[in-house]
CSV table of C-alpha atoms and ligand atoms in Angstrom, one decimal:
chain,number,residue,atom,x,y,z
A,1139,MET,CA,20.5,-17.7,-13.1
A,1140,THR,CA,19.4,-21.3,-12.5
A,1141,LEU,CA,16.5,-22.0,-10.3
A,1142,PRO,CA,16.8,-24.5,-7.3
A,1143,ASN,CA,14.6,-27.5,-6.8
A,1144,LYS,CA,14.1,-27.0,-3.1
A,1145,VAL,CA,14.2,-24.0,-0.8
A,1146,GLU,CA,13.0,-23.3,2.7
A,1147,THR,CA,10.8,-20.3,1.8
A,1148,VAL,CA,9.5,-19.2,-1.6
A,1149,ILE,CA,8.0,-15.8,-2.0
A,1150,ILE,CA,5.9,-15.1,-5.1
A,1151,GLY,CA,6.1,-11.4,-6.0
A,1152,ALA,CA,9.0,-9.0,-5.6
A,1153,GLY,CA,7.0,-5.8,-5.0
A,1154,ILE,CA,7.5,-3.9,-1.7
A,1155,GLN,CA,5.7,-6.7,0.1
A,1156,GLY,CA,7.7,-9.5,-1.2
A,1157,LEU,CA,11.1,-7.7,-0.9
A,1158,LEU,CA,10.6,-6.3,2.6
A,1159,LEU,CA,9.2,-9.7,3.9
A,1160,ALA,CA,12.3,-11.4,2.5
A,1161,PHE,CA,14.5,-8.8,4.1
A,1162,ASN,CA,12.8,-9.2,7.5
A,1163,LEU,CA,13.0,-13.0,7.3
A,1164,ALA,CA,16.7,-12.7,6.4
A,1165,ASP,CA,17.2,-10.3,9.3
A,1166,ARG,CA,15.7,-13.0,11.6
A,1167,GLY,CA,18.3,-15.5,10.4
A,1168,LYS,CA,16.4,-17.2,7.5
A,1169,ARG,CA,18.6,-17.1,4.4
A,1170,ASP,CA,17.3,-20.0,2.2
A,1171,ILE,CA,14.7,-17.7,0.6
A,1172,LEU,CA,13.8,-17.5,-3.1
A,1173,VAL,CA,11.8,-14.5,-4.4
A,1174,LEU,CA,10.2,-14.9,-7.8
A,1175,ASP,CA,8.6,-12.2,-9.9
A,1176,ALA,CA,6.8,-12.5,-13.2
A,1177,GLY,CA,7.7,-9.0,-14.3
A,1178,TYR,CA,10.5,-6.4,-14.0
A,1179,TRP,CA,11.8,-4.5,-11.0
A,1180,GLN,CA,9.1,-2.0,-9.9
A,1181,GLY,CA,6.7,-3.2,-12.6
A,1182,GLY,CA,3.8,-3.8,-10.2
A,1183,ALA,CA,1.9,-1.3,-8.0
A,1184,SER,CA,5.1,-0.7,-5.9
A,1185,GLY,CA,6.5,1.3,-8.8
A,1186,ARG,CA,3.3,3.0,-9.8
A,1187,ASN,CA,1.9,4.6,-6.6
A,1188,GLY,CA,1.4,8.0,-5.1
A,1189,THR,CA,4.1,7.4,-2.4
A,1190,LEU,CA,1.9,8.7,0.4
A,1191,ILE,CA,2.3,7.2,3.9
A,1192,ARG,CA,0.1,7.6,6.9
A,1193,GLY,CA,-0.2,5.9,10.2
A,1194,GLY,CA,-3.6,7.2,11.3
A,1195,PHE,CA,-7.1,6.1,10.2
A,1196,SER,CA,-10.5,6.1,11.9
A,1197,SER,CA,-10.7,2.6,13.1
A,1198,VAL,CA,-8.6,1.0,15.9
A,1199,GLU,CA,-7.5,-1.9,13.7
A,1200,TRP,CA,-6.2,0.2,10.8
A,1201,THR,CA,-4.6,2.8,13.0
A,1202,GLY,CA,-3.0,0.1,15.2
A,1203,PHE,CA,-1.5,-1.6,12.2
A,1204,PHE,CA,-0.5,1.4,10.1
A,1205,SER,CA,1.0,3.4,13.0
A,1206,HIS,CA,3.2,0.4,13.7
A,1207,SER,CA,4.2,0.5,10.0
A,1208,ILE,CA,5.2,4.2,10.4
A,1209,GLU,CA,7.5,3.3,13.2
A,1210,GLN,CA,9.1,0.7,10.9
A,1211,TRP,CA,9.4,3.3,8.1
A,1212,LYS,CA,11.4,5.5,10.5
A,1213,GLN,CA,13.9,2.8,11.1
A,1214,LEU,CA,14.1,1.4,7.6
A,1215,SER,CA,17.0,3.4,6.2
A,1216,SER,CA,19.4,2.4,8.9
A,1217,ARG,CA,18.1,-1.2,8.9
A,1218,ILE,CA,18.6,-1.8,5.2
A,1219,GLY,CA,21.6,0.5,4.8
A,1220,HIS,CA,20.1,2.6,2.2
A,1221,ASN,CA,18.3,6.0,2.3
A,1222,VAL,CA,14.7,5.2,1.6
A,1223,MET,CA,13.9,9.0,1.6
A,1224,PHE,CA,11.0,8.7,4.0
A,1225,THR,CA,10.0,12.4,4.7
A,1226,PRO,CA,7.6,12.8,7.6
A,1227,ARG,CA,6.2,16.1,6.3
A,1228,GLY,CA,2.8,15.5,7.8
A,1229,TYR,CA,-0.4,14.1,6.3
A,1230,ALA,CA,-3.7,16.0,6.4
A,1231,ILE,CA,-7.0,14.2,6.1
A,1232,ILE,CA,-9.6,16.8,4.9
A,1233,ALA,CA,-13.4,16.5,5.4
A,1234,GLU,CA,-15.8,18.5,3.3
A,1235,SER,CA,-19.1,17.0,4.6
A,1236,GLU,CA,-20.7,16.8,8.0
A,1237,ILE,CA,-20.5,12.9,7.9
A,1238,SER,CA,-16.8,13.0,7.3
A,1239,ARG,CA,-16.2,15.7,9.9
A,1240,SER,CA,-17.9,13.7,12.6
A,1241,MET,CA,-15.9,10.6,11.4
A,1242,LEU,CA,-12.7,12.6,12.0
A,1243,ASP,CA,-13.8,13.1,15.7
A,1244,THR,CA,-13.8,9.3,16.1
A,1245,ALA,CA,-10.6,9.0,14.2
A,1246,TYR,CA,-8.9,11.6,16.4
A,1247,LYS,CA,-10.0,9.8,19.5
A,1248,ASN,CA,-8.8,6.4,18.4
A,1249,GLN,CA,-5.5,7.9,17.1
A,1250,CYS,CA,-4.9,9.6,20.5
A,1251,ASP,CA,-5.8,6.4,22.4
A,1252,LEU,CA,-3.2,4.5,20.3
A,1253,GLY,CA,-0.5,7.1,20.9
A,1254,VAL,CA,-0.4,8.5,17.3
A,1255,ARG,CA,0.9,12.1,17.0
A,1256,THR,CA,-2.2,13.7,15.7
A,1257,GLU,CA,-4.0,17.0,15.8
A,1258,LEU,CA,-7.6,17.9,15.1
A,1259,LEU,CA,-7.1,21.2,13.4
A,1260,SER,CA,-8.8,24.5,14.3
A,1261,ASN,CA,-9.5,26.9,11.4
A,1262,THR,CA,-6.5,28.9,12.4
A,1263,ARG,CA,-4.1,25.9,12.5
A,1264,LEU,CA,-5.5,24.6,9.2
A,1265,ARG,CA,-4.8,28.0,7.5
A,1266,LYS,CA,-1.3,27.8,8.8
A,1267,ILE,CA,-0.6,24.2,7.7
A,1268,LEU,CA,-2.5,24.4,4.4
A,1269,PRO,CA,-2.7,28.1,3.4
A,1270,ALA,CA,-3.4,27.4,-0.3
A,1271,ALA,CA,-6.6,25.4,0.3
A,1272,ASP,CA,-10.1,26.8,-0.3
A,1273,HIS,CA,-11.0,26.9,3.4
A,1274,ASP,CA,-14.7,27.7,2.7
A,1275,ARG,CA,-15.0,24.1,1.5
A,1276,ILE,CA,-13.4,22.4,4.6
A,1277,LYS,CA,-15.5,21.2,7.5
A,1278,GLY,CA,-12.7,19.6,9.5
A,1279,ALA,CA,-9.2,18.3,9.2
A,1280,ILE,CA,-6.7,16.0,11.0
A,1281,HIS,CA,-3.0,16.5,10.8
A,1282,LEU,CA,-0.9,13.3,11.3
A,1283,LYS,CA,2.5,14.6,12.2
A,1284,ASP,CA,4.5,11.5,11.4
A,1285,GLY,CA,2.8,10.9,8.0
A,1286,GLY,CA,4.5,11.9,4.8
A,1287,THR,CA,5.9,10.4,1.6
A,1288,ALA,CA,8.7,8.1,0.4
A,1289,PRO,CA,9.6,7.7,-3.3
A,1290,HIS,CA,9.1,4.1,-4.1
A,1291,HIS,CA,12.3,3.7,-6.1
A,1292,ALA,CA,14.3,4.4,-3.0
A,1293,VAL,CA,12.8,1.6,-0.9
A,1294,MET,CA,12.7,-0.8,-3.8
A,1295,LYS,CA,16.4,-0.2,-4.5
A,1296,GLY,CA,17.3,-0.4,-0.9
A,1297,ALA,CA,15.4,-3.6,-0.2
A,1298,LEU,CA,16.8,-5.3,-3.3
A,1299,SER,CA,20.4,-4.3,-2.5
A,1300,ALA,CA,20.0,-5.5,1.1
A,1301,LEU,CA,18.7,-8.9,-0.1
A,1302,HIS,CA,21.7,-9.2,-2.5
A,1303,ASN,CA,24.1,-8.4,0.3
A,1304,ARG,CA,22.5,-11.1,2.4
A,1305,GLY,CA,22.7,-13.7,-0.4
A,1306,VAL,CA,18.9,-13.9,-0.9
A,1307,LYS,CA,18.1,-14.6,-4.6
A,1308,VAL,CA,15.5,-12.5,-6.4
A,1309,HIS,CA,14.5,-13.6,-9.9
A,1310,TYR,CA,12.5,-11.3,-12.1
A,1311,GLN,CA,10.9,-12.4,-15.4
A,1312,THR,CA,10.1,-15.7,-13.7
A,1313,THR,CA,6.3,-16.4,-13.6
A,1314,VAL,CA,4.9,-18.9,-11.1
A,1315,THR,CA,2.5,-20.8,-13.3
A,1316,ASP,CA,1.1,-23.3,-10.8
A,1317,ILE,CA,0.9,-24.3,-7.2
A,1318,GLU,CA,0.7,-28.0,-6.4
A,1319,THR,CA,-1.1,-29.2,-3.2
A,1320,THR,CA,-1.0,-32.6,-1.7
A,1321,ASN,CA,-3.1,-33.6,1.4
A,1322,GLY,CA,-4.0,-30.0,2.2
A,1323,ARG,CA,-0.4,-28.7,2.0
A,1324,VAL,CA,1.6,-27.0,-0.7
A,1325,SER,CA,3.9,-29.5,-2.2
A,1326,ALA,CA,5.6,-27.4,-4.9
A,1327,VAL,CA,5.4,-24.3,-7.1
A,1328,PHE,CA,6.0,-24.5,-10.8
A,1329,ILE,CA,7.7,-22.1,-13.2
A,1330,GLY,CA,6.6,-23.8,-16.4
A,1331,ASP,CA,8.0,-27.3,-16.1
A,1332,HIS,CA,10.4,-26.4,-13.4
A,1333,ARG,CA,9.3,-27.7,-10.0
A,1334,ILE,CA,10.4,-26.1,-6.7
A,1335,GLU,CA,9.6,-27.6,-3.3
A,1336,ALA,CA,9.4,-25.2,-0.3
A,1337,ASP,CA,8.6,-25.6,3.4
A,1338,LEU,CA,6.7,-22.3,3.2
A,1339,THR,CA,5.1,-20.5,0.3
A,1340,VAL,CA,4.1,-16.9,0.5
A,1341,ILE,CA,2.0,-15.2,-2.1
A,1342,ALA,CA,2.8,-11.5,-2.4
A,1343,ALA,CA,1.7,-11.1,-5.9
A,1344,GLY,CA,-0.3,-7.9,-5.7
A,1345,ALA,CA,-3.4,-7.8,-7.8
A,1346,HIS,CA,-2.5,-11.3,-9.1
A,1347,SER,CA,-2.7,-12.9,-5.7
A,1348,THR,CA,-6.3,-14.1,-6.1
A,1349,GLU,CA,-5.5,-16.0,-9.3
A,1350,LEU,CA,-2.4,-17.6,-7.7
A,1351,ALA,CA,-4.6,-18.6,-4.7
A,1352,LYS,CA,-6.9,-20.3,-7.2
A,1353,CYS,CA,-3.9,-22.3,-8.6
A,1354,ALA,CA,-3.6,-23.7,-5.1
A,1355,GLY,CA,-7.4,-24.4,-5.0
A,1356,VAL,CA,-8.3,-21.8,-2.5
A,1357,GLU,CA,-10.3,-18.6,-2.6
A,1358,LEU,CA,-9.0,-15.1,-1.6
A,1359,GLU,CA,-11.6,-12.4,-1.0
A,1360,ALA,CA,-10.0,-9.6,-3.0
A,1361,ALA,CA,-10.1,-8.5,-6.6
A,1362,PRO,CA,-7.9,-6.4,-8.9
A,1363,PHE,CA,-8.9,-2.7,-9.1
A,1364,ARG,CA,-7.4,-0.3,-11.5
A,1365,ILE,CA,-6.7,3.3,-10.5
A,1366,GLU,CA,-4.8,6.1,-12.2
A,1367,ALA,CA,-2.3,8.7,-11.0
A,1368,PHE,CA,-1.0,12.0,-12.4
A,1369,ALA,CA,2.1,14.2,-12.1
A,1370,SER,CA,1.9,17.9,-13.0
A,1371,GLU,CA,4.6,20.2,-14.2
A,1372,PRO,CA,6.5,21.7,-11.2
A,1373,LEU,CA,5.4,24.8,-9.5
A,1374,ARG,CA,6.6,26.8,-6.5
A,1375,PRO,CA,6.1,25.3,-3.1
A,1376,LEU,CA,2.3,25.4,-2.4
A,1377,ILE,CA,1.3,22.3,-0.5
A,1378,TYR,CA,3.5,21.0,2.3
A,1379,PRO,CA,1.8,17.9,3.8
A,1380,ALA,CA,0.5,14.9,2.0
A,1381,ILE,CA,-3.3,15.2,1.6
A,1382,ALA,CA,-6.3,12.9,1.5
A,1383,LEU,CA,-9.5,14.7,0.4
A,1384,ILE,CA,-11.8,11.9,1.6
A,1385,ASP,CA,-15.1,13.2,0.3
A,1386,ARG,CA,-13.5,13.4,-3.2
A,1387,MET,CA,-11.6,10.0,-3.0
A,1388,THR,CA,-8.5,12.0,-3.9
A,1389,TYR,CA,-5.0,12.0,-2.6
A,1390,LEU,CA,-2.0,14.2,-3.5
A,1391,HIS,CA,1.2,15.8,-2.4
A,1392,GLN,CA,3.8,18.1,-3.9
A,1393,THR,CA,7.2,16.5,-4.6
A,1394,ALA,CA,10.6,18.1,-3.8
A,1395,ARG,CA,10.8,19.0,-7.5
A,1396,GLY,CA,7.5,20.9,-7.2
A,1397,GLU,CA,5.2,18.5,-9.1
A,1398,ILE,CA,1.7,17.8,-7.8
A,1399,VAL,CA,1.4,14.0,-7.7
A,1400,GLY,CA,-1.9,12.3,-6.9
A,1401,GLY,CA,-5.0,10.6,-8.1
A,1402,SER,CA,-8.7,10.2,-7.7
A,1403,GLU,CA,-10.6,6.9,-7.3
A,1404,ILE,CA,-13.4,7.0,-9.9
A,1405,LYS,CA,-16.4,4.8,-9.2
A,1406,GLY,CA,-17.2,2.3,-11.8
A,1407,GLU,CA,-13.6,1.6,-12.7
A,1408,THR,CA,-13.3,-2.0,-14.0
A,1409,ALA,CA,-11.1,-4.7,-12.7
A,1410,LYS,CA,-9.6,-5.6,-16.1
A,1411,PHE,CA,-5.9,-5.9,-16.3
A,1412,ASN,CA,-5.4,-2.9,-18.5
A,1413,LEU,CA,-2.6,-0.5,-17.9
A,1414,LYS,CA,-3.7,2.1,-20.5
A,1415,SER,CA,-4.5,5.6,-19.2
A,1416,SER,CA,-8.0,6.8,-19.8
A,1417,ALA,CA,-9.4,10.2,-20.9
A,1418,TYR,CA,-12.2,10.3,-18.3
A,1419,VAL,CA,-10.2,10.1,-15.1
A,1420,LEU,CA,-8.0,13.1,-15.8
A,1421,PRO,CA,-10.8,15.8,-15.8
A,1422,ARG,CA,-12.4,14.5,-12.7
A,1423,TYR,CA,-9.0,14.4,-10.8
A,1424,ALA,CA,-8.2,17.9,-12.1
A,1425,ARG,CA,-11.5,19.3,-10.9
A,1426,ASN,CA,-11.0,17.8,-7.5
A,1427,VAL,CA,-7.6,19.3,-7.1
A,1428,VAL,CA,-8.4,22.7,-8.6
A,1429,GLU,CA,-11.5,23.2,-6.5
A,1430,MET,CA,-9.6,22.6,-3.3
A,1431,PHE,CA,-6.3,24.3,-4.4
A,1432,PRO,CA,-7.4,27.1,-6.9
A,1433,GLN,CA,-3.8,28.1,-7.6
A,1434,THR,CA,-3.3,24.8,-9.5
A,1435,LYS,CA,-5.8,26.0,-12.1
A,1436,ASN,CA,-3.5,26.4,-15.1
A,1437,LEU,CA,-1.1,23.6,-14.3
A,1438,ARG,CA,-0.3,21.1,-17.0
A,1439,ILE,CA,-0.3,17.4,-16.4
A,1440,LEU,CA,2.9,16.0,-17.6
A,1441,ARG,CA,2.5,12.3,-16.8
A,1442,GLN,CA,-0.5,9.9,-16.3
A,1443,TRP,CA,-0.3,6.2,-15.5
A,1444,SER,CA,-2.3,3.4,-14.0
A,1445,GLY,CA,-1.8,0.5,-11.7
A,1446,PHE,CA,-3.7,-2.0,-9.6
A,1447,LEU,CA,-4.9,-2.2,-6.1
A,1448,HIS,CA,-6.2,-5.6,-4.7
A,1449,PRO,CA,-8.9,-4.6,-2.3
A,1450,ALA,CA,-10.7,-7.0,0.0
A,1451,PRO,CA,-14.3,-6.3,0.9
A,1452,ASP,CA,-13.2,-3.9,3.7
A,1453,GLY,CA,-10.2,-2.5,1.8
A,1454,GLY,CA,-7.8,-3.9,4.5
A,1455,PRO,CA,-4.8,-6.2,3.8
A,1456,LEU,CA,-5.0,-10.0,3.9
A,1457,LEU,CA,-2.2,-11.2,6.1
A,1458,GLY,CA,-1.0,-14.6,7.3
A,1459,PRO,CA,-1.8,-18.3,6.6
A,1460,HIS,CA,-4.7,-19.3,4.5
A,1461,PRO,CA,-7.4,-20.9,6.7
A,1462,ASP,CA,-7.6,-23.9,4.3
A,1463,ILE,CA,-3.9,-24.4,3.6
A,1464,GLY,CA,-1.8,-23.6,6.6
A,1465,ASP,CA,1.6,-23.5,4.8
A,1466,LEU,CA,0.4,-21.1,2.2
A,1467,TRP,CA,0.8,-17.5,3.5
A,1468,PHE,CA,-0.3,-14.2,2.0
A,1469,THR,CA,0.5,-10.6,2.2
A,1470,ALA,CA,-2.1,-9.4,-0.3
A,1471,GLY,CA,-5.3,-7.4,-0.4
A,1472,TRP,CA,-3.3,-4.2,-0.5
A,1473,THR,CA,-4.8,-0.7,-1.0
A,1474,TYR,CA,-2.2,1.1,1.2
A,1475,GLY,CA,0.6,-1.3,0.5
A,1476,ILE,CA,3.4,1.3,0.6
A,1477,ALA,CA,2.3,2.8,3.9
A,1478,GLY,CA,1.8,-0.7,5.3
A,1479,GLY,CA,4.8,-2.4,3.7
A,1480,PRO,CA,7.4,-2.2,6.5
A,1481,GLY,CA,4.8,-3.0,9.2
A,1482,ALA,CA,3.4,-6.0,7.4
A,1483,ALA,CA,6.9,-7.4,6.7
A,1484,ASP,CA,7.9,-7.0,10.3
A,1485,LEU,CA,4.8,-8.7,11.7
A,1486,MET,CA,4.7,-11.4,9.1
A,1487,ALA,CA,8.4,-12.3,9.6
A,1488,LYS,CA,7.8,-12.4,13.3
A,1489,ALA,CA,4.8,-14.7,12.8
A,1490,ILE,CA,6.6,-17.0,10.4
A,1491,THR,CA,9.7,-17.4,12.6
A,1492,THR,CA,8.2,-17.5,16.0
A,1493,GLY,CA,4.6,-18.8,15.3
A,1494,GLU,CA,3.3,-15.8,17.3
A,1495,ILE,CA,0.7,-13.7,15.4
A,1496,ASP,CA,0.6,-10.1,16.7
A,1497,SER,CA,-2.9,-8.8,17.4
A,1498,ARG,CA,-2.3,-5.9,14.9
A,1499,MET,CA,-1.8,-8.5,12.2
A,1500,ALA,CA,-4.4,-10.9,13.4
A,1501,ALA,CA,-7.1,-8.2,12.9
A,1502,PHE,CA,-6.3,-8.6,9.1
A,1503,SER,CA,-6.4,-12.4,9.0
A,1504,ILE,CA,-7.7,-13.9,5.8
A,1505,ASP,CA,-10.7,-15.7,7.6
A,1506,ARG,CA,-12.0,-12.4,9.1
A,1507,PHE,CA,-14.9,-12.3,6.6
A,1508,ARG,CA,-15.9,-15.9,7.4
A,1509,ARG,CA,-15.9,-15.0,11.1
A,1510,GLY,CA,-18.0,-11.9,10.4
A,1511,LYS,CA,-15.2,-9.6,11.6
A,1512,PRO,CA,-14.3,-7.2,8.7
A,1513,CYS,CA,-12.2,-4.2,9.5
A,1514,ILE,CA,-14.4,-1.4,8.3
A,1515,GLU,CA,-12.5,1.9,7.7
A,1516,ALA,CA,-14.1,5.2,6.9
A,1517,SER,CA,-11.2,7.4,6.2
A,1518,ALA,CA,-9.5,5.4,3.5
A,1519,VAL,CA,-9.4,6.8,-0.1
A,1520,ILE,CA,-10.9,3.6,-1.5
A,1521,ASP,CA,-14.6,3.0,-2.2
A,1522,ASN,CA,-14.9,-0.6,-1.1
A,1523,ALA,CA,-18.3,-1.1,-2.6
A,1524,SER,CA,-17.1,-0.1,-6.1
A,1525,ALA,CA,-13.7,-1.7,-5.6
A,1526,ILE,CA,-15.1,-5.2,-5.1
A,1527,ALA,CA,-18.0,-4.9,-7.5
B,241,FAD,C1,-1.8,4.6,-8.9
B,241,FAD,C2,-1.6,4.1,-7.5
B,241,FAD,C3,-1.4,4.9,-6.4
B,241,FAD,C4,-1.1,4.4,-5.2
B,241,FAD,N1,-0.8,5.2,-4.1
B,241,FAD,C5,-0.5,4.7,-2.9
B,241,FAD,C6,-0.1,5.6,-1.9
B,241,FAD,O1,0.0,6.8,-2.0
B,241,FAD,N2,0.2,5.0,-0.7
B,241,FAD,C7,0.1,3.6,-0.5
B,241,FAD,O2,0.4,3.2,0.7
B,241,FAD,N3,-0.2,2.8,-1.4
B,241,FAD,C8,-0.5,3.3,-2.7
B,241,FAD,N4,-0.9,2.4,-3.7
B,241,FAD,C9,-1.0,1.0,-3.4
B,241,FAD,C10,0.4,0.4,-3.4
B,241,FAD,O3,1.2,0.8,-4.5
B,241,FAD,C11,0.2,-1.1,-3.3
B,241,FAD,O4,-0.7,-1.5,-2.3
B,241,FAD,C12,1.6,-1.8,-3.1
B,241,FAD,O5,2.5,-1.4,-4.0
B,241,FAD,C13,1.4,-3.3,-3.2
B,241,FAD,O6,2.6,-4.0,-3.1
B,241,FAD,P1,2.8,-5.5,-3.5
B,241,FAD,O7,4.2,-5.8,-3.3
B,241,FAD,O8,1.7,-6.2,-2.7
B,241,FAD,O9,2.3,-5.6,-5.0
B,241,FAD,P2,3.1,-5.3,-6.4
B,241,FAD,O10,4.0,-4.1,-6.2
B,241,FAD,O11,2.1,-5.2,-7.4
B,241,FAD,O12,4.0,-6.5,-6.6
B,241,FAD,C14,3.5,-7.8,-6.9
B,241,FAD,C15,4.5,-8.5,-7.8
B,241,FAD,O13,4.0,-9.8,-8.0
B,241,FAD,C16,4.4,-10.2,-9.3
B,241,FAD,N5,3.6,-11.3,-9.7
B,241,FAD,C17,2.3,-11.3,-10.1
B,241,FAD,N6,1.9,-12.6,-10.5
B,241,FAD,C18,3.0,-13.4,-10.4
B,241,FAD,C19,3.3,-14.7,-10.7
B,241,FAD,N7,2.4,-15.5,-11.2
B,241,FAD,N8,4.5,-15.2,-10.5
B,241,FAD,C20,5.5,-14.4,-10.0
B,241,FAD,N9,5.3,-13.1,-9.7
B,241,FAD,C21,4.1,-12.6,-9.9
B,241,FAD,C22,4.2,-8.9,-10.1
B,241,FAD,O14,5.0,-9.0,-11.3
B,241,FAD,C23,4.5,-7.8,-9.2
B,241,FAD,O15,5.9,-7.3,-9.4
B,241,FAD,C24,-1.1,3.0,-5.0
B,241,FAD,C25,-1.3,2.1,-6.1
B,241,FAD,C26,-1.5,2.6,-7.3
B,241,FAD,C27,-1.7,1.7,-8.5
């Protein structure tokens, strides 16, 4: 495929963020869009994740944004004309310490205030929803009724097909090597020697977004952070909802095939771009899962893989125009980029086409750290301090 010399909108990165943003822009009538990706389909974090989706957190900002995204997830199959296999099986946030338990009280209040379908679980309800857990360890739990899972291949396939059907070009194996700026605006992006001018440039390059920002001469407050995930051999149905064990920085769910899929964030992980699996994460993840679900004790791990998050200092996404270059937009900084994908794409496309930045997106603007307004979130399975170190 030959590359054009000029387009209206160029999106760098064809993970879930880039593809769904392109789809939402196309849905709003913009068709002169070019999506460029350095790698292969699903090669980034969007093909390497745990597939867990939740719309409730502890802070107003995170809950407002991610509950909007859940609503978008619910409509996505019919909008893109492909079954994205979103399964709202529920999502349980489990606290094993007093600090986390009292944080859940705040989370529950904020979730109720924002209209999220949530339940602060009594011991009896918890035993019903999660009979296989070691209940002596649990100090409190929230059940998000609309949370769940969606296998990433389904949304990635659906989004790509929807773009093809609308005539939007997506080029894989096409690395953006430079971004040229003139008088404080982006004048072109380069793929080697090939120069493309665009009215609007959006960086949706996952963990590589900071280095692309540097090409344009601007800073982005986020850094790559490697995590690992695991899939076990299948076992009989044991765990129904998706789970976050927040004191263990661990998430998991049981797939329709019976595998337990999940991971643990291990403090001290490095930000090197290294996709090799390591020997030391597996035993720690295994201990976290087996202690909470003793019946998983003899399960074998069949697959282990790694991928990159791109956490900002507060773990929240970086959305919208860069404060120093107004025609350079970002959907980056993602830690929960699958859960947040459809919501970000909807609000970003609205902002780009109408100029109106929704307050749920504005909370995650890139300049929030300069303004001293980070969106601190206590129930995320991401240790911000180690992530940004
Ligand atoms: C192990 C693991 C488990 C996870 N679990 C969950 C979960 O359960 N729930 C959840 O919500 N999130 C989860 N995440 C996070 C989620 O996967 C990411 O936040 C999300 O996929 C980010 O999407 P993206 O489109 O921004 O990035 P990516 O999918 O990484 O896409 C970015 C794309 O940009 C391309 N690119 C980079 N540089 C260039 C360049 N110079 N030129 C052109 N293209 C370029 C890359 O090739 C890549 O395809 C997990 C992540 C990992 C690694």
